[in-house]
Short mmCIF file of C-alpha atoms and ligand atoms in Angstrom, two decimals:
data_model
loop_
_atom_site.label_atom_id
_atom_site.label_comp_id
_atom_site.label_asym_id
_atom_site.label_seq_id
_atom_site.Cartn_x
_atom_site.Cartn_y
_atom_site.Cartn_z
CA UNK A 216 0.00 0.00 0.00
CA UNK A 217 1.12 3.39 -0.82
CA UNK A 218 0.07 6.35 1.19
CA UNK A 219 -0.08 9.33 -1.08
CA UNK A 220 0.74 11.52 1.88
CA UNK A 221 3.21 9.07 3.41
CA UNK A 222 6.33 10.88 2.17
CA UNK A 223 5.46 14.25 3.60
CA UNK A 224 4.22 12.64 6.86
CA UNK A 225 7.62 10.93 7.33
CA UNK A 226 9.42 14.17 6.52
CA UNK A 227 7.30 16.02 9.07
CA UNK A 228 8.01 13.52 11.86
CA UNK A 229 11.79 13.45 11.04
CA UNK A 230 11.82 17.26 11.29
CA UNK A 231 9.99 17.12 14.63
CA UNK A 232 12.49 14.58 16.07
CA UNK A 233 15.48 16.64 14.83
CA UNK A 234 13.96 19.72 16.49
CA UNK A 235 13.38 17.83 19.76
CA UNK A 236 16.92 16.39 19.66
CA UNK A 237 18.28 19.91 19.10
CA UNK A 238 16.36 21.23 22.11
CA UNK A 239 17.61 18.32 24.22
CA UNK A 240 21.26 18.90 23.20
CA UNK A 241 20.93 22.61 23.94
CA UNK A 242 19.40 21.81 27.34
CA UNK A 243 22.19 19.31 28.13
CA UNK A 244 24.83 21.88 27.13
CA UNK A 245 23.30 24.50 29.44
CA UNK A 246 23.07 21.95 32.27
CA UNK A 247 26.72 20.86 31.76
CA UNK A 248 27.81 24.51 31.75
CA UNK A 249 25.88 25.18 34.92
CA UNK A 250 27.35 22.11 36.60
CA UNK A 251 30.87 23.15 35.63
CA UNK A 252 30.23 26.61 37.03
CA UNK A 253 28.91 25.33 40.34
CA UNK A 254 31.30 22.36 40.62
CA UNK A 255 32.92 22.80 44.05
CA UNK A 256 36.29 21.67 42.77
CA UNK A 257 36.41 23.82 39.63
CA UNK A 258 39.31 26.14 40.36
CA UNK A 259 39.59 27.64 36.89
CA UNK A 260 36.10 29.12 36.82
CA UNK A 261 36.17 30.04 40.52
CA UNK A 262 39.35 32.06 40.19
CA UNK A 263 37.87 35.45 40.79
CA UNK A 264 34.98 34.39 42.97
CA UNK A 265 34.54 35.11 46.65
CA UNK A 266 36.31 32.68 49.00
CA UNK A 267 34.39 29.96 50.82
CA UNK A 268 34.50 31.03 54.47
CA UNK A 269 33.59 29.41 57.76
CA UNK A 270 33.74 31.23 61.08
CA UNK A 271 33.28 30.12 64.65
CA UNK A 272 34.18 30.80 68.27
CA UNK A 273 37.02 28.58 69.46
CA UNK A 274 40.20 29.07 71.52
CA UNK A 275 38.28 31.82 73.35
CA UNK A 276 38.24 33.98 70.20
CA UNK A 277 36.64 34.37 66.78
CA UNK A 278 38.29 32.18 64.17
CA UNK A 279 37.79 31.75 60.43
CA UNK A 280 39.13 29.68 57.56
CA UNK A 281 38.76 31.04 54.00
CA UNK A 282 39.37 28.89 50.93
CA UNK A 283 40.22 30.84 47.78
CA UNK A 284 40.78 28.05 45.25
CA UNK A 285 38.33 25.45 46.45
CA UNK A 286 34.63 25.42 47.28
CA UNK A 287 34.39 22.13 49.15
CA UNK A 288 32.48 22.67 52.38
CA UNK A 289 33.69 19.28 53.67
CA UNK A 290 37.27 20.61 53.76
CA UNK A 291 36.16 23.46 56.03
CA UNK A 292 34.21 20.97 58.16
CA UNK A 293 37.44 18.94 58.49
CA UNK A 294 39.41 22.07 59.50
CA UNK A 295 36.88 22.93 62.20
CA UNK A 296 36.81 19.33 63.45
CA UNK A 297 40.60 19.63 63.82
CA UNK A 298 40.18 22.89 65.76
CA UNK A 299 37.72 21.24 68.13
CA UNK A 300 40.21 18.42 68.72
CA UNK A 301 42.88 21.01 69.62
CA UNK A 302 40.40 22.79 71.89
CA UNK A 303 39.96 19.46 73.73
CA UNK A 304 43.72 19.38 74.27
CA UNK A 305 44.59 23.05 74.81
CA UNK A 306 41.72 24.81 76.58
CA UNK A 307 43.11 26.41 79.75
CA UNK A 308 39.68 26.72 81.38
CA UNK A 309 37.74 23.59 80.42
CA UNK A 310 38.20 21.14 83.26
CA UNK A 311 38.18 18.18 80.88
CA UNK A 312 40.90 19.50 78.55
CA UNK A 313 44.23 17.70 78.55
CA UNK A 314 46.08 20.88 79.54
CA UNK A 315 43.80 21.46 82.55
CA UNK A 316 44.13 17.84 83.66
CA UNK A 317 47.93 18.04 83.31
CA UNK A 318 48.07 21.29 85.31
CA UNK A 319 45.93 19.71 88.03
CA UNK A 320 47.71 16.35 87.92
CA UNK A 321 47.53 15.82 91.68
CA UNK A 322 49.91 15.56 94.60
CA UNK A 323 53.20 13.87 93.81
CA UNK A 324 52.55 13.46 90.07
CA UNK A 325 55.50 14.78 88.04
CA UNK A 326 55.22 12.92 84.74
CA UNK A 327 52.58 13.46 82.06
CA UNK A 328 52.50 10.80 79.35
CA UNK A 329 50.44 11.44 76.25
CA UNK A 330 50.16 10.65 72.58
CA UNK A 331 48.71 14.11 71.78
CA UNK A 332 50.75 17.05 70.42
CA UNK A 333 50.90 18.73 73.85
CA UNK A 334 54.63 17.89 74.25
CA UNK A 335 55.35 19.58 70.88
CA UNK A 336 53.53 22.75 71.97
CA UNK A 337 55.39 22.70 75.32
CA UNK A 338 58.70 22.17 73.48
CA UNK A 339 58.06 25.29 71.35
CA UNK A 340 57.27 27.32 74.48
CA UNK A 341 60.31 26.03 76.36
CA UNK A 342 62.56 26.91 73.43
CA UNK A 343 61.51 30.57 73.66
CA UNK A 344 61.60 30.56 77.47
CA UNK A 345 65.29 29.64 77.10
CA UNK A 346 65.93 32.13 74.31
CA UNK A 347 64.51 34.98 76.38
CA UNK A 348 66.09 33.79 79.62
CA UNK A 349 62.67 33.63 81.22
CA UNK A 350 61.28 37.04 80.17
CA UNK A 351 58.89 34.78 78.28
CA UNK A 352 58.14 31.86 80.60
CA UNK A 353 55.88 28.97 79.68
CA UNK A 354 55.22 28.23 83.37
CA UNK A 355 53.53 31.60 83.99
CA UNK A 356 50.14 29.89 84.52
CA UNK A 357 49.87 30.33 88.36
CA UNK A 358 50.30 34.07 87.76
CA UNK A 359 48.19 34.46 84.61
CA UNK A 360 45.23 32.69 86.24
CA UNK A 361 45.18 35.37 88.98
CA UNK A 362 44.59 38.12 86.42
CA UNK A 363 41.17 38.44 84.83
CA UNK A 364 41.22 40.34 81.55
CA UNK A 365 38.08 38.74 80.18
CA UNK A 366 35.12 39.50 82.43
CA UNK A 367 35.47 43.28 82.20
CA UNK A 368 36.07 43.60 85.97
CA UNK A 369 39.03 45.90 86.56
CA UNK A 370 40.83 44.35 89.49
CA UNK A 371 44.50 43.95 90.39
CA UNK A 372 45.11 40.66 92.25
CA UNK A 373 46.21 40.77 95.90
CA UNK A 374 49.92 41.35 96.38
CA UNK A 375 50.40 38.26 98.56
CA UNK A 376 48.81 36.05 95.90
CA UNK A 377 51.01 37.56 93.20
CA UNK A 378 54.10 36.89 95.31
CA UNK A 379 53.03 33.26 95.86
CA UNK A 380 52.39 32.77 92.14
CA UNK A 381 55.71 34.29 91.06
CA UNK A 382 57.56 31.72 93.22
CA UNK A 383 55.97 28.90 91.22
CA UNK A 384 57.26 30.20 87.86
CA UNK A 385 60.42 28.65 86.41
CA UNK A 386 60.53 27.00 82.99
CA UNK A 387 63.70 25.11 84.00
CA UNK A 388 61.49 22.84 86.11
CA UNK A 389 59.96 21.37 82.93
CA UNK A 390 61.43 19.13 80.25
CA UNK A 391 60.02 17.30 77.26
CA UNK A 392 60.73 13.88 75.83
CA UNK A 393 58.95 11.91 73.15
CA UNK A 394 55.35 11.59 74.33
CA UNK A 395 56.15 12.82 77.82
CA UNK A 396 56.33 16.07 79.80
CA UNK A 397 58.35 15.94 83.02
CA UNK A 398 58.08 18.33 85.96
CA UNK A 399 60.43 18.70 88.94
CA UNK A 400 57.44 19.08 91.26
CA UNK A 401 53.66 18.86 91.29
CA UNK A 402 53.10 22.64 91.50
CA UNK A 403 54.51 23.81 88.17
CA UNK A 404 51.78 24.69 85.68
CA UNK A 405 51.94 25.48 81.98
CA UNK A 406 50.36 28.40 80.10
CA UNK A 407 50.41 27.75 76.35
CA UNK A 408 48.34 30.87 75.54
CA UNK A 409 51.28 32.58 73.85
CA UNK A 410 52.08 29.75 71.42
CA UNK A 411 49.05 27.47 70.97
CA UNK A 412 47.16 29.41 68.29
CA UNK A 413 50.25 29.67 66.08
CA UNK A 414 51.03 25.98 66.52
CA UNK A 415 47.43 25.04 65.68
CA UNK A 416 47.36 27.34 62.61
CA UNK A 417 50.40 25.46 61.25
CA UNK A 418 48.58 22.14 61.72
CA UNK A 419 45.45 23.47 59.95
CA UNK A 420 47.66 24.59 57.06
CA UNK A 421 49.15 21.07 56.80
CA UNK A 422 45.63 19.65 56.73
CA UNK A 423 44.49 22.08 53.99
CA UNK A 424 47.54 21.25 51.84
CA UNK A 425 46.80 17.53 52.25
CA UNK A 426 43.30 18.23 50.88
CA UNK A 427 44.68 19.92 47.78
CA UNK A 428 44.02 23.52 48.92
CA UNK A 429 46.70 25.89 47.64
CA UNK A 430 45.21 29.28 48.49
CA UNK A 431 43.63 30.06 51.86
CA UNK A 432 43.70 32.25 54.96
CA UNK A 433 43.56 30.79 58.47
CA UNK A 434 42.67 33.46 61.03
CA UNK A 435 42.66 32.42 64.68
CA UNK A 436 41.66 35.62 66.46
CA UNK A 437 44.06 37.83 64.53
CA UNK A 438 46.76 35.19 64.40
CA UNK A 439 46.83 34.96 60.59
CA UNK A 440 48.41 32.28 58.41
CA UNK A 441 48.23 32.61 54.62
CA UNK A 442 48.41 29.45 52.52
CA UNK A 443 50.00 30.25 49.16
CA UNK A 444 48.86 33.40 47.38
CA UNK A 445 45.61 34.61 45.82
CA UNK A 446 44.50 32.42 42.86
CA UNK A 447 45.36 35.23 40.42
CA UNK A 448 48.97 35.27 41.65
CA UNK A 449 48.69 38.38 43.84
CA UNK A 450 49.89 38.44 47.44
CA UNK A 451 47.38 38.50 50.30
CA UNK A 452 47.06 41.90 51.97
CA UNK A 453 47.19 41.75 55.77
CA UNK A 454 46.67 44.91 57.79
CA UNK A 455 48.34 45.83 61.07
CA UNK A 456 45.77 47.69 63.13
CA UNK A 457 46.48 50.71 65.25
CA UNK A 458 47.17 49.27 68.70
CA UNK A 459 44.19 50.81 70.43
CA UNK A 460 41.05 49.21 71.76
CA UNK A 461 38.30 48.92 69.16
CA UNK A 462 40.29 50.94 66.64
CA UNK A 463 40.04 49.78 63.06
CA UNK A 464 42.61 52.27 61.80
CA UNK A 465 45.31 50.59 59.73
CA UNK A 466 48.92 51.57 60.41
CA UNK A 467 50.57 49.24 57.92
CA UNK A 468 49.60 46.92 55.10
CA UNK A 469 51.68 43.82 54.48
CA UNK A 470 51.85 41.86 51.23
CA UNK A 471 52.12 38.25 52.24
CA UNK A 472 52.59 35.00 50.34
CA UNK A 473 52.59 31.69 52.23
CA UNK A 474 53.48 33.42 55.50
CA UNK A 475 52.02 34.10 58.90
CA UNK A 476 51.39 37.49 60.54
CA UNK A 477 51.02 37.46 64.33
CA UNK A 478 50.61 40.40 66.72
CA UNK A 479 50.97 40.58 70.50
CA UNK A 480 49.67 43.74 72.06
CA UNK A 481 48.36 45.49 75.12
CA UNK A 482 44.99 46.51 73.75
CA UNK A 483 42.81 43.42 73.61
CA UNK A 484 42.96 41.56 76.92
CA UNK A 485 43.30 44.52 79.27
CA UNK A 486 41.65 47.00 81.63
CA UNK A 487 42.32 50.49 82.95
CA UNK A 488 42.31 51.32 86.65
CA UNK A 489 43.35 54.54 88.41
CA UNK A 490 45.14 55.78 85.32
CA UNK A 491 47.14 52.58 84.83
CA UNK A 492 46.74 50.33 81.79
CA UNK A 493 46.92 46.64 82.77
CA UNK A 494 47.27 44.00 80.03
CA UNK A 495 47.86 40.28 79.60
CA UNK A 496 51.60 40.01 78.90
CA UNK A 497 53.01 39.56 82.37
CA UNK A 498 56.47 39.98 83.81
CA UNK A 499 57.22 36.69 85.60
CA UNK A 500 59.61 38.53 87.96
CA UNK A 501 57.23 41.21 89.27
CA UNK A 502 53.92 39.54 88.51
CA UNK A 503 52.68 42.76 86.88
CA UNK A 504 52.05 43.48 83.18
CA UNK A 505 55.16 44.59 81.26
CA UNK A 506 55.38 48.38 81.02
CA UNK A 507 58.21 48.82 78.56
CA UNK A 508 57.03 51.52 76.19
CA UNK A 509 55.74 49.01 73.63
CA UNK A 510 52.18 48.87 72.46
CA UNK A 511 52.39 45.94 70.05
CA UNK A 512 54.79 43.62 68.27
CA UNK A 513 53.96 42.07 64.89
CA UNK A 514 55.99 39.19 63.46
CA UNK A 515 55.95 37.89 59.86
CA UNK A 516 57.44 34.55 58.82
CA UNK A 517 56.76 31.05 57.52
CA UNK A 518 55.79 29.23 60.74
CA UNK A 519 52.82 30.61 62.63
CA UNK A 520 53.97 28.80 65.78
CA UNK A 521 57.32 30.59 65.68
CA UNK A 522 55.64 33.94 64.85
CA UNK A 523 53.35 33.50 67.86
CA UNK A 524 56.23 32.56 70.18
CA UNK A 525 58.36 35.42 68.83
CA UNK A 526 55.63 38.07 69.11
CA UNK A 527 55.10 37.45 72.83
CA UNK A 528 58.84 36.87 73.42
CA UNK A 529 59.94 40.08 71.70
CA UNK A 530 57.26 42.01 73.55
CA UNK A 531 58.44 40.53 76.85
CA UNK A 532 62.08 41.36 76.12
CA UNK A 533 61.28 44.99 75.24
CA UNK A 534 62.47 47.03 72.28
CA UNK A 535 66.25 46.52 72.24
CA UNK A 536 66.57 42.89 73.32
CA UNK A 537 63.41 41.97 71.43
CA UNK A 538 64.76 43.39 68.17
CA UNK A 539 67.99 41.52 68.71
CA UNK A 540 66.14 38.22 69.08
CA UNK A 541 64.07 38.95 65.96
CA UNK A 542 67.06 40.05 63.85
CA UNK A 543 68.84 36.87 64.87
CA UNK A 544 65.95 34.68 63.65
CA UNK A 545 66.44 33.80 59.98
CA UNK A 546 63.40 34.17 57.75
CA UNK A 547 61.40 36.32 60.21
CA UNK A 548 60.87 40.07 60.37
CA UNK A 549 58.51 42.41 62.16
CA UNK A 550 57.43 45.75 63.51
CA UNK A 551 57.26 47.17 67.00
CA UNK A 552 54.77 49.94 67.68
CA UNK A 553 55.62 52.15 70.65
CA UNK A 554 53.10 53.76 73.00
CA UNK A 555 53.62 57.09 71.20
CA UNK A 556 52.55 55.44 67.93
CA UNK A 557 56.00 55.43 66.29
CA UNK A 558 57.02 52.26 64.47
CA UNK A 559 60.34 50.44 64.43
CA UNK A 560 60.93 47.86 61.70
CA UNK A 561 63.34 44.98 62.13
CA UNK A 562 66.41 44.68 59.90
CA UNK A 563 64.78 42.07 57.64
CA UNK A 564 61.58 44.04 56.99
CA UNK A 565 60.88 44.96 53.34
CA UNK A 566 61.25 48.61 52.03
P1 ADP B 623 47.13 36.41 72.21
O1 ADP B 623 46.79 35.35 73.19
O2 ADP B 623 46.26 37.61 72.29
O3 ADP B 623 47.34 35.90 70.85
P2 ADP B 623 49.96 36.36 72.86
O4 ADP B 623 50.31 35.36 71.85
O5 ADP B 623 50.90 37.50 73.00
O6 ADP B 623 48.53 37.01 72.64
O7 ADP B 623 49.88 35.61 74.24
C1 ADP B 623 49.51 36.22 75.45
C2 ADP B 623 49.22 35.11 76.43
O8 ADP B 623 50.46 34.51 76.82
C3 ADP B 623 48.60 35.57 77.73
O9 ADP B 623 47.21 35.63 77.64
C4 ADP B 623 49.05 34.49 78.69
O10 ADP B 623 48.25 33.35 78.56
C5 ADP B 623 50.44 34.16 78.18
N1 ADP B 623 51.51 34.96 78.83
C6 ADP B 623 51.43 36.14 79.51
N2 ADP B 623 52.62 36.56 79.94
C7 ADP B 623 53.51 35.61 79.53
C8 ADP B 623 54.92 35.46 79.67
N3 ADP B 623 55.68 36.35 80.31
N4 ADP B 623 55.49 34.36 79.13
C9 ADP B 623 54.74 33.44 78.46
N5 ADP B 623 53.43 33.53 78.30
C10 ADP B 623 52.80 34.60 78.81
MG1 MG B 624 52.19 34.89 70.99
#
């Protein structure tokens, strides 16, 4: 049988199928394009996009991790899980933290065995206690726990208590071996507040690198560690703030690639009473905050742990000795800001 209209009918349906196929292909192309654009791992297309950021409150401060070349939320989740693990080890106030349990180890107990990184953090602190001859002293805890710079109450501890605490400070009563911290007595207590955030930032960086991240900023309450550079090849810009409470005025901008920027200052954990400014970097000899004409010390260099240790150490040593320590540390430079606002750069500083 021959359908007189058969030919044109077939032509019509072929045309309709070709049209439908065309629409389908176009749709698939748009969908593929969209997927590529939103693909969390697509670095090429994400180059100039906003970073993926997660913030939180840990280590008694506001922290954030920003990924510039990767949009995988699970990497940020992993970084924050790591932070929570370090909080379990390092919190000075949580009674269940490893640090608290070690500091309250009980009568007669002089050895603390552990498979955590606590001995590594203590080793870093002891190294700088030695380098500063005790101006920075990792065993300052009995003294630092007397001072309250957090609640907003302006109160100087009783003199007798300060004298008692000062007697308990001496970093030479502590030593570290593999997996073990040894004390000469059961009274000596450790304060890792001056080094822990830097140490932890270095560990977060290692984790990010292991996940394939090559461009990121880790900010643990102003303790900043840059991973690589911006995806376009530019340096990260890190600002040094004017060392005054609640000031957002910038005194210096630093161009930083794969380096850490850490500041120790007198303007965040502090109070004023009867015309005296009291702050959280304490002189282990007098028990009082250092009054040495410095307002802040900023250190730049590859290891955030060393920057953190150096910033508090150089502050504790004061301008001349502090600069000497910094100038003698290869690969690190920095700036001291005096109370009158003038700035002194170390020998290795750019410009
Ligand atoms: P931040 O904690 O604001 O980052 P730092 O790194 O300078 O600032 O550390 C200050 C902390 O170091 C204090 O809060 C205290 O826990 C501890 N600390 C205070 N004085 C000394 C000192 N002389 N030696 C070692 N640690 C100190
Ligand atoms: Mg420090």
